[in-house]
Short mmCIF file of C-alpha atoms and ligand atoms in Angstrom, two decimals:
data_model
loop_
_atom_site.label_atom_id
_atom_site.label_comp_id
_atom_site.label_asym_id
_atom_site.label_seq_id
_atom_site.Cartn_x
_atom_site.Cartn_y
_atom_site.Cartn_z
CA MET A 7 73.83 88.91 113.08
CA LEU A 8 77.16 88.20 111.36
CA TYR A 9 80.23 88.71 113.52
CA LEU A 10 83.92 88.53 112.66
CA THR A 11 86.55 88.12 115.36
CA VAL A 12 89.80 90.09 115.00
CA GLY A 13 91.70 86.82 114.48
CA LYS A 14 89.56 86.00 111.43
CA LEU A 15 90.14 89.28 109.58
CA GLY A 16 93.04 87.75 107.63
CA ASP A 17 90.75 84.91 106.50
CA LEU A 18 88.13 87.39 105.32
CA LEU A 19 90.66 89.48 103.38
CA GLU A 20 92.24 86.39 101.85
CA ALA A 21 88.86 85.05 100.73
CA ALA A 22 87.77 88.47 99.45
CA SER A 23 91.04 89.01 97.57
CA LYS A 24 90.31 85.96 95.39
CA SER A 25 87.54 87.83 93.56
CA ARG A 26 88.94 91.39 93.58
CA LYS A 27 91.80 93.58 94.69
CA ILE A 28 91.27 94.72 98.24
CA TYR A 29 92.86 97.83 99.71
CA VAL A 30 93.37 98.25 103.45
CA PRO A 31 94.78 100.99 105.70
CA VAL A 32 98.38 100.23 106.69
CA ASP A 33 100.48 102.10 109.27
CA GLU A 34 103.46 103.93 107.80
CA GLU A 35 104.70 105.57 110.98
CA PRO A 36 103.00 106.29 114.31
CA GLY A 37 99.76 108.13 113.62
CA LYS A 38 100.12 107.96 109.82
CA SER A 39 98.52 105.36 107.59
CA SER A 40 97.68 104.98 103.95
CA TYR A 41 95.76 102.54 101.78
CA LYS A 42 97.76 99.65 100.35
CA LEU A 43 96.88 96.59 98.34
CA TRP A 44 96.27 93.68 100.72
CA THR A 45 98.49 90.64 100.25
CA PRO A 46 98.98 87.76 102.73
CA GLY A 47 100.94 89.08 105.72
CA THR A 48 99.75 92.71 105.40
CA THR A 49 98.94 94.16 108.82
CA VAL A 50 95.80 96.26 108.80
CA SER A 51 96.09 99.53 110.75
CA ARG A 52 93.95 99.76 113.89
CA GLY A 53 94.32 103.56 113.81
CA LEU A 54 91.59 105.96 112.83
CA ASN A 55 91.64 107.70 109.45
CA THR A 56 94.28 107.43 106.73
CA THR A 57 96.39 110.54 106.12
CA ARG A 58 94.96 110.94 102.63
CA SER A 59 91.33 110.12 102.19
CA ALA A 60 89.83 107.24 100.22
CA LYS A 61 88.71 109.62 97.43
CA ASP A 62 91.87 108.61 95.49
CA PHE A 63 90.19 105.33 94.55
CA PHE A 64 87.47 107.11 92.60
CA PHE A 65 89.09 110.44 91.78
CA PRO A 66 92.82 109.68 91.49
CA GLN A 67 95.47 112.35 91.82
CA THR A 68 96.40 111.98 88.13
CA GLU A 69 94.81 110.09 85.25
CA ASN A 70 94.97 110.06 81.48
CA LEU A 71 91.77 111.20 79.80
CA ALA A 72 92.65 110.91 76.13
CA GLY A 73 95.54 110.67 73.71
CA PHE A 74 96.19 112.14 70.26
CA ARG A 75 98.52 110.85 67.58
CA ILE A 76 99.15 112.38 64.20
CA GLU A 77 99.88 109.96 61.38
CA ASN A 78 99.87 110.84 57.68
CA LYS A 79 98.31 114.21 58.49
CA LYS A 80 95.40 112.49 60.25
CA ILE A 81 94.65 112.90 63.94
CA GLN A 82 93.94 109.66 65.75
CA VAL A 83 92.08 110.06 69.05
CA LEU A 84 93.08 107.42 71.63
CA ASP A 85 90.64 106.54 74.41
CA PRO A 86 92.52 105.11 77.43
CA ARG A 87 89.29 104.14 79.24
CA ARG A 88 89.00 100.47 80.09
CA GLU A 89 86.39 98.75 82.22
CA THR A 90 87.78 98.97 85.77
CA GLU A 91 88.37 95.67 87.58
CA ASP A 92 86.28 95.03 90.70
CA PHE A 93 88.01 96.22 93.84
CA ALA A 94 87.16 96.80 97.51
CA VAL A 95 88.28 99.43 100.00
CA PHE A 96 88.26 98.21 103.57
CA GLY A 97 88.08 100.29 106.75
CA VAL A 98 86.46 103.42 105.31
CA ARG A 99 85.19 105.61 108.17
CA ALA A 100 81.81 107.31 108.24
CA CYS A 101 83.21 110.70 107.22
CA ASP A 102 84.92 109.35 104.11
CA ALA A 103 81.91 107.19 103.26
CA ALA A 104 79.78 110.37 103.38
CA SER A 105 82.29 112.18 101.18
CA PHE A 106 81.52 109.77 98.32
CA GLY A 107 77.94 111.05 98.36
CA ILE A 108 79.28 114.60 97.93
CA LEU A 109 81.65 113.59 95.12
CA ASP A 110 78.76 111.72 93.43
CA LYS A 111 76.76 114.94 93.31
CA VAL A 112 79.60 116.58 91.41
CA PHE A 113 80.81 113.80 89.14
CA LEU A 114 77.60 111.87 88.50
CA SER A 115 75.36 114.81 87.67
CA GLU A 116 75.02 115.70 83.99
CA PRO A 117 77.34 115.59 82.18
CA VAL A 118 78.36 112.39 83.96
CA ASP A 119 82.08 111.91 84.50
CA THR A 120 82.46 108.44 83.00
CA TYR A 121 85.95 107.93 84.43
CA TYR A 122 84.62 108.42 87.97
CA LYS A 123 81.42 106.45 87.30
CA ASN A 124 83.40 103.46 86.06
CA ARG A 125 85.32 103.29 89.37
CA ARG A 126 82.24 103.86 91.51
CA GLU A 127 80.46 100.97 89.81
CA HIS A 128 83.35 98.59 90.36
CA GLY A 129 84.33 99.70 93.86
CA LEU A 130 82.95 98.03 96.96
CA ILE A 131 83.01 100.16 100.11
CA LEU A 132 83.60 98.26 103.35
CA THR A 133 83.17 100.77 106.14
CA MET A 134 84.15 100.67 109.79
CA SER A 135 82.60 102.36 112.80
CA CYS A 136 84.87 104.53 114.95
CA ARG A 137 85.45 103.05 118.36
CA ARG A 138 87.76 105.83 119.47
CA PRO A 139 86.97 108.99 117.51
CA ALA A 140 89.70 111.65 117.74
CA GLU A 141 89.49 115.10 119.29
CA THR A 142 89.78 116.55 115.78
CA CYS A 143 86.66 114.69 114.57
CA PHE A 144 83.37 116.58 114.12
CA CYS A 145 81.38 114.49 111.64
CA SER A 146 78.27 114.65 113.86
CA VAL A 147 78.08 118.41 113.22
CA PHE A 148 77.13 117.53 109.64
CA GLY A 149 74.68 114.80 110.64
CA ILE A 150 77.09 111.92 110.05
CA ASP A 151 76.89 108.98 112.46
CA ALA A 152 80.36 107.55 113.21
CA ALA A 153 78.63 104.46 114.61
CA ASN A 154 76.71 103.80 111.40
CA PRO A 155 79.10 104.43 108.52
CA GLY A 156 76.98 102.79 105.78
CA GLY A 157 78.76 101.94 102.52
CA ASP A 158 78.12 98.55 100.92
CA VAL A 159 78.99 96.62 104.07
CA SER A 160 79.62 98.09 107.52
CA PHE A 161 81.82 96.68 110.27
CA THR A 162 80.77 97.76 113.76
CA ASP A 163 83.82 97.57 116.01
CA ASP A 164 83.39 96.28 119.58
CA GLY A 165 87.11 95.95 120.31
CA ALA A 166 87.24 92.15 119.90
CA GLY A 167 85.79 92.03 116.40
CA TRP A 168 83.08 93.45 114.17
CA TYR A 169 79.33 93.09 113.70
CA ILE A 170 78.71 93.03 109.98
CA GLU A 171 75.77 94.40 108.00
CA ALA A 172 75.18 94.68 104.26
CA HIS A 173 73.52 97.91 103.11
CA THR A 174 73.39 97.35 99.36
CA GLU A 175 72.80 94.42 97.00
CA LYS A 176 76.46 94.56 96.07
CA GLY A 177 77.36 94.28 99.76
CA ALA A 178 74.97 91.36 100.34
CA ALA A 179 76.41 89.49 97.35
CA PHE A 180 79.91 90.05 98.70
CA LEU A 181 79.03 88.59 102.10
CA ALA A 182 77.16 85.66 100.55
CA GLY A 183 80.42 84.60 98.89
CA LEU A 184 82.27 84.42 102.21
CA ASP A 185 80.80 81.38 103.89
CA GLY A 186 82.28 79.88 107.04
CA ILE A 187 84.21 82.93 108.24
CA PHE A 188 81.57 84.57 110.38
CA GLU A 189 79.95 83.71 113.68
CA ASP A 190 76.34 84.40 114.49
CA ARG A 191 75.85 86.88 117.34
CA ASP A 192 73.03 88.72 119.07
CA PRO A 193 72.54 92.13 117.35
CA ALA A 194 72.22 93.69 120.82
CA GLY A 195 76.04 93.62 120.95
CA ALA A 196 76.19 95.77 117.83
CA GLU A 197 73.72 98.27 119.30
CA ALA A 198 75.78 98.50 122.51
CA ALA A 199 78.97 99.16 120.51
CA LYS A 200 77.17 101.84 118.46
CA GLU A 201 75.86 103.54 121.58
CA LYS A 202 79.37 103.64 123.02
CA THR A 203 80.66 105.36 119.90
CA ARG A 204 77.82 107.91 119.95
CA GLU A 205 78.46 108.62 123.60
CA ILE A 206 82.15 109.40 122.88
CA VAL A 207 81.23 111.50 119.84
CA GLY A 208 78.85 113.52 122.00
CA ARG A 209 81.71 114.38 124.35
CA LEU A 210 84.22 115.40 121.66
CA PRO A 211 85.35 119.02 121.92
CA LEU A 212 84.11 119.94 118.43
CA SER A 213 80.75 118.18 118.55
CA GLY A 214 79.04 121.40 119.64
CA LEU A 215 80.27 123.38 116.63
CA LYS A 216 77.37 125.45 115.24
CA THR A 217 76.42 125.55 111.57
CA ASP A 218 73.58 128.11 111.92
CA ALA A 219 75.57 130.96 110.40
CA PHE A 220 76.22 128.93 107.24
CA GLY A 221 74.24 127.22 104.50
CA GLY A 222 72.45 128.26 101.33
CA GLY A 223 71.47 131.91 101.08
CA LYS A 224 74.26 133.16 103.37
CA THR A 225 76.50 134.63 100.70
CA LYS A 226 75.39 138.19 101.38
CA ASP A 227 75.98 137.81 105.14
CA LEU A 228 79.40 136.24 104.85
CA PHE A 229 81.13 137.30 101.64
CA ASP A 230 82.33 140.72 102.78
CA ARG A 231 83.00 139.90 106.41
CA PRO A 232 86.20 141.64 107.55
CA GLU A 233 87.37 138.48 109.37
CA TRP A 234 88.42 136.86 106.07
CA ALA A 235 91.50 139.12 105.96
CA GLU A 236 92.69 138.06 109.39
CA LEU A 237 91.80 134.37 108.91
CA SER A 238 93.67 134.13 105.62
CA GLU A 239 96.60 136.35 106.59
CA ALA A 240 99.09 133.54 107.29
CA CYS A 241 97.86 131.11 104.59
CA ILE A 242 100.81 130.24 102.36
CA GLY A 243 98.60 128.74 99.65
CA CYS A 244 100.28 125.33 99.86
CA GLY A 245 97.04 123.49 99.01
CA THR A 246 97.66 120.75 101.62
CA CYS A 247 94.18 121.24 103.06
CA THR A 248 92.60 120.60 99.67
CA PHE A 249 94.69 117.52 98.89
CA VAL A 250 93.94 115.74 102.17
CA CYS A 251 90.27 116.74 102.07
CA PRO A 252 87.90 113.93 101.03
CA THR A 253 85.40 116.34 99.48
CA CYS A 254 87.70 118.72 97.56
CA GLN A 255 87.36 118.01 93.88
CA CYS A 256 89.11 120.77 91.90
CA TYR A 257 91.21 119.55 89.00
CA ASP A 258 93.18 120.80 86.03
CA ILE A 259 93.39 119.28 82.54
CA ARG A 260 96.64 119.54 80.61
CA ASP A 261 98.33 118.11 77.53
CA PHE A 262 101.74 116.45 77.62
CA ASP A 263 103.83 115.68 74.55
CA THR A 264 105.50 112.28 75.01
CA GLY A 265 107.32 112.59 71.71
CA ARG A 266 105.11 109.92 70.16
CA GLU A 267 101.70 111.26 71.09
CA ILE A 268 99.95 113.93 73.08
CA ARG A 269 98.50 112.73 76.37
CA ARG A 270 95.63 114.69 77.85
CA PHE A 271 95.59 114.14 81.59
CA ARG A 272 93.89 115.58 84.60
CA CYS A 273 95.39 116.10 88.01
CA TRP A 274 94.19 117.47 91.31
CA ASP A 275 94.33 121.23 91.52
CA SER A 276 93.55 123.58 94.38
CA CYS A 277 91.46 126.71 94.68
CA MET A 278 94.19 127.84 97.11
CA TYR A 279 96.69 128.19 94.21
CA SER A 280 97.27 131.58 92.63
CA ASP A 281 96.93 130.29 89.06
CA PHE A 282 93.86 128.13 89.68
CA THR A 283 91.43 130.62 88.14
CA LYS A 284 93.91 132.22 85.76
CA MET A 285 92.35 132.74 82.34
CA ALA A 286 93.28 134.54 79.14
CA GLY A 287 91.19 137.47 80.35
CA GLY A 288 92.84 137.67 83.78
CA ASN A 289 92.36 136.20 87.23
CA PRO A 290 89.17 136.88 89.20
CA ARG A 291 90.81 135.89 92.51
CA LEU A 292 93.98 137.90 92.74
CA THR A 293 94.68 137.69 96.47
CA GLN A 294 95.12 134.78 98.89
CA LYS A 295 92.22 136.19 100.89
CA GLU A 296 89.91 135.71 97.91
CA ARG A 297 91.18 132.18 97.30
CA PHE A 298 90.92 131.24 100.95
CA ARG A 299 87.39 132.64 101.15
CA GLN A 300 86.40 130.68 98.06
CA ARG A 301 87.41 127.35 99.65
CA PHE A 302 85.33 127.88 102.77
CA MET A 303 82.41 129.62 101.08
CA HIS A 304 82.19 126.70 98.67
CA LYS A 305 81.97 124.12 101.46
CA LEU A 306 79.78 126.13 103.80
CA VAL A 307 77.53 128.18 101.53
CA TYR A 308 77.69 127.50 97.78
CA PHE A 309 77.61 123.69 97.97
CA PRO A 310 74.64 123.58 100.40
CA GLU A 311 72.90 126.22 98.31
CA ASN A 312 73.02 123.92 95.28
CA ASN A 313 72.53 120.62 97.12
CA GLU A 314 69.49 120.92 99.35
CA GLY A 315 71.39 122.16 102.35
CA GLU A 316 74.11 119.51 102.39
CA PHE A 317 77.45 120.97 103.51
CA GLY A 318 80.62 120.24 101.55
CA CYS A 319 82.55 119.17 104.66
CA VAL A 320 82.27 115.83 106.46
CA GLY A 321 84.18 116.80 109.61
CA CYS A 322 87.01 114.31 109.09
CA GLY A 323 89.47 116.66 110.79
CA ARG A 324 92.28 116.13 108.28
CA CYS A 325 92.71 119.84 107.60
CA LEU A 326 93.02 120.39 111.36
CA ARG A 327 95.96 118.03 111.50
CA SER A 328 97.83 118.94 108.34
CA CYS A 329 97.81 122.71 107.78
CA PRO A 330 101.32 124.08 108.39
CA ILE A 331 99.92 127.31 109.85
CA HIS A 332 97.22 125.59 111.91
CA MET A 333 94.34 127.18 110.03
CA ASN A 334 91.26 125.09 109.32
CA ILE A 335 87.53 125.02 108.71
CA VAL A 336 86.73 124.87 112.43
CA LYS A 337 88.56 128.14 113.09
CA VAL A 338 86.72 129.70 110.15
CA MET A 339 83.33 128.48 111.42
CA LYS A 340 84.00 129.62 114.95
CA ARG A 341 85.22 133.06 113.89
CA LEU A 342 82.49 133.73 111.35
CA GLY A 343 79.81 132.11 113.48
CA GLU A 344 80.41 134.44 116.39
CA ASP A 345 77.34 136.55 117.10
CA ASP A 346 79.12 139.77 117.91
CA HIS A 347 80.85 140.31 114.58
CA GLU A 348 81.16 143.80 113.08
CA GLN A 349 78.44 144.47 110.50
S1 SF4 B 416 96.94 123.95 104.32
FE1 SF4 B 416 96.81 125.89 105.50
S2 SF4 B 416 98.46 127.19 104.62
FE2 SF4 B 416 98.10 125.49 103.17
S3 SF4 B 416 96.58 126.35 101.71
FE3 SF4 B 416 95.41 125.27 103.33
S4 SF4 B 416 94.89 126.90 104.83
FE4 SF4 B 416 96.55 127.71 103.54
S1 SF4 B 417 87.28 120.71 105.16
FE1 SF4 B 417 88.68 119.66 106.61
S2 SF4 B 417 87.33 118.62 108.07
FE2 SF4 B 417 86.06 119.18 106.31
S3 SF4 B 417 86.07 117.35 104.99
FE3 SF4 B 417 87.74 118.69 104.27
S4 SF4 B 417 89.59 118.01 105.38
FE4 SF4 B 417 87.79 117.12 106.43
#
């Protein structure tokens, strides 16, 4: 089995960067990292997840969709779409790798979002197993294996290096072009490293979180639960939870007059914002309680209802770390999943 020692990572990234741009997690301050373009000398973070997820590579925070110019009383429609260059994202953890599957269900179902599809086709996902999952991680609750993150190529971390496996044709072609960097090792080492990860995951405080109260068909049970009022009471509607979340995919489309043309762009939006559902006829979600409920019902009930039981959360724990009022999906699940709730 292919194996890469820590000291050879720079060689791999250098060789890989000759055929495509390669993005790696880089520490910004203790405990905070973000994806940056790799160039010689870049130090790859050995921390866990990036502050913002890797969804930005496929569903960026802002992008131009179309342009309009009026000349001689004729409207010219400008299409800004170009074939995306090949690129790779290195160090994607199992939770974020699973989030791409959720985003695919939204953006690649009919009508296909060609902007997203273009990036998905050109992006190579290089995943990494989690050697030291955090106490805020609960991916296993949703059936995700932190030891087996998938993607195009996975890197199984044993502390001194990585066992490497291709999972797609794209991944195999990528590895085939990187001769002379890898060692050959007994796959038993990879299995031992995976078992270690699973053992830690099994002991994490949130690994026992129950999903039984949620899933398709639970709208009637959960929608009018009185606990929503108390859970949402302190929510300030900042939208941070939705922006750091790898599976949140709400957006807005607006026009901007540059003076020379009109640019139609889309940008991330949040169901936590008061004007998110505002329409000419009014707003169906007038209170923060309704908006808050929508976010969690979507991930825990509506999404699984429409996607063969798959939940819209991957247990990355980002919302647990970033909400200013310390509210998060785990608290919602625990509170609503309690057996002795008022009927
Ligand atoms: S991050 Fe917290 S306060 Fe902000 S919208 Fe989300 S739940 Fe509400
Ligand atoms: S809801 Fe929270 S834990 Fe779940 S995927 Fe989003 S940020 Fe991660």
